[in-house]
Amino acid sequence: MSNQIKKKLYQACEAFLNERLSALQDIIINVQESLQSETKSSAGDKHETGRAMLQLEREKAGKQLEALQQQQELLAKVSI
């Protein structure tokens, strides 16, 4: 495979991972802000369910971020 094609593929992978990273960071920020803005209400269970869903979303985004960082590390090891 020519070096030019390898470079283009590498750059495309890098751009894709960077876009995913940016999107995940936005999700994490939004979830954090939502968790912070959640106030105790008289709804009780409804409030707790909302918080639990936000916490699950934060955990999911955290796992995706971890996987993405591993992919970036793997990509960094690729020689072009």
mmCIF file of C-alpha atoms in Angstrom, residues 8-74:
data_model
loop_
_atom_site.group_PDB
_atom_site.id
_atom_site.type_symbol
_atom_site.label_atom_id
_atom_site.label_comp_id
_atom_site.label_asym_id
_atom_site.label_seq_id
_atom_site.Cartn_x
_atom_site.Cartn_y
_atom_site.Cartn_z
ATOM 1 C CA LYS A 8 -4.939 9.472 4.169
ATOM 2 C CA LEU A 9 -6.373 6.458 6.005
ATOM 3 C CA TYR A 10 -4.520 7.415 9.173
ATOM 4 C CA GLN A 11 -5.779 11.000 8.942
ATOM 5 C CA ALA A 12 -9.342 9.802 8.325
ATOM 6 C CA CYS A 13 -9.182 7.524 11.377
ATOM 7 C CA GLU A 14 -7.688 10.308 13.459
ATOM 8 C CA ALA A 15 -10.392 12.775 12.361
ATOM 9 C CA PHE A 16 -13.126 10.220 13.107
ATOM 10 C CA LEU A 17 -11.781 9.555 16.600
ATOM 11 C CA ASN A 18 -11.425 13.279 17.288
ATOM 12 C CA GLU A 19 -15.037 13.897 16.220
ATOM 13 C CA ARG A 20 -16.242 11.077 18.481
ATOM 14 C CA LEU A 21 -14.150 12.471 21.330
ATOM 15 C CA SER A 22 -15.683 15.908 20.911
ATOM 16 C CA ALA A 23 -19.208 14.465 20.807
ATOM 17 C CA LEU A 24 -18.583 12.338 23.910
ATOM 18 C CA GLN A 25 -17.155 15.288 25.799
ATOM 19 C CA ASP A 26 -20.283 17.298 24.940
ATOM 20 C CA ILE A 27 -22.491 14.457 26.178
ATOM 21 C CA ILE A 28 -20.549 14.175 29.430
ATOM 22 C CA ILE A 29 -20.734 17.937 30.014
ATOM 23 C CA ASN A 30 -24.483 17.979 29.323
ATOM 24 C CA VAL A 31 -25.117 15.052 31.659
ATOM 25 C CA GLN A 32 -22.994 16.649 34.394
ATOM 26 C CA GLU A 33 -24.904 19.922 34.028
ATOM 27 C CA SER A 34 -28.214 18.057 34.126
ATOM 28 C CA LEU A 35 -27.174 16.201 37.267
ATOM 29 C CA GLN A 36 -26.123 19.439 38.933
ATOM 30 C CA SER A 37 -29.346 21.194 37.998
ATOM 31 C CA GLU A 38 -31.524 18.377 39.327
ATOM 32 C CA THR A 39 -33.193 19.698 42.444
ATOM 33 C CA LYS A 40 -35.007 17.813 45.129
ATOM 34 C CA SER A 41 -38.664 17.841 44.372
ATOM 35 C CA SER A 42 -41.722 16.545 46.097
ATOM 36 C CA ALA A 43 -42.007 13.972 43.309
ATOM 37 C CA GLY A 44 -39.538 11.738 45.158
ATOM 38 C CA ASP A 45 -39.361 8.562 43.066
ATOM 39 C CA LYS A 46 -39.700 10.489 39.829
ATOM 40 C CA HIS A 47 -36.716 12.636 40.810
ATOM 41 C CA GLU A 48 -34.638 9.627 41.813
ATOM 42 C CA THR A 49 -35.476 7.828 38.568
ATOM 43 C CA GLY A 50 -34.338 10.868 36.577
ATOM 44 C CA ARG A 51 -31.080 11.065 38.523
ATOM 45 C CA ALA A 52 -30.471 7.346 38.117
ATOM 46 C CA MET A 53 -30.989 7.589 34.373
ATOM 47 C CA LEU A 54 -28.559 10.515 34.176
ATOM 48 C CA GLN A 55 -25.984 8.595 36.202
ATOM 49 C CA LEU A 56 -26.356 5.576 33.908
ATOM 50 C CA GLU A 57 -25.891 7.858 30.913
ATOM 51 C CA ARG A 58 -22.757 9.318 32.516
ATOM 52 C CA GLU A 59 -21.358 5.815 33.156
ATOM 53 C CA LYS A 60 -22.118 4.762 29.584
ATOM 54 C CA ALA A 61 -20.384 7.862 28.204
ATOM 55 C CA GLY A 62 -17.430 7.233 30.519
ATOM 56 C CA LYS A 63 -17.034 3.686 29.200
ATOM 57 C CA GLN A 64 -17.274 4.937 25.625
ATOM 58 C CA LEU A 65 -14.646 7.577 26.404
ATOM 59 C CA GLU A 66 -12.340 4.923 27.844
ATOM 60 C CA ALA A 67 -12.751 2.749 24.733
ATOM 61 C CA LEU A 68 -12.136 5.756 22.509
ATOM 62 C CA GLN A 69 -8.941 6.611 24.369
ATOM 63 C CA GLN A 70 -7.753 3.028 23.876
ATOM 64 C CA GLN A 71 -8.484 3.343 20.156
ATOM 65 C CA GLN A 72 -6.507 6.584 20.022
ATOM 66 C CA GLU A 73 -3.575 4.916 21.781
ATOM 67 C CA LEU A 74 -3.735 2.031 19.319
#
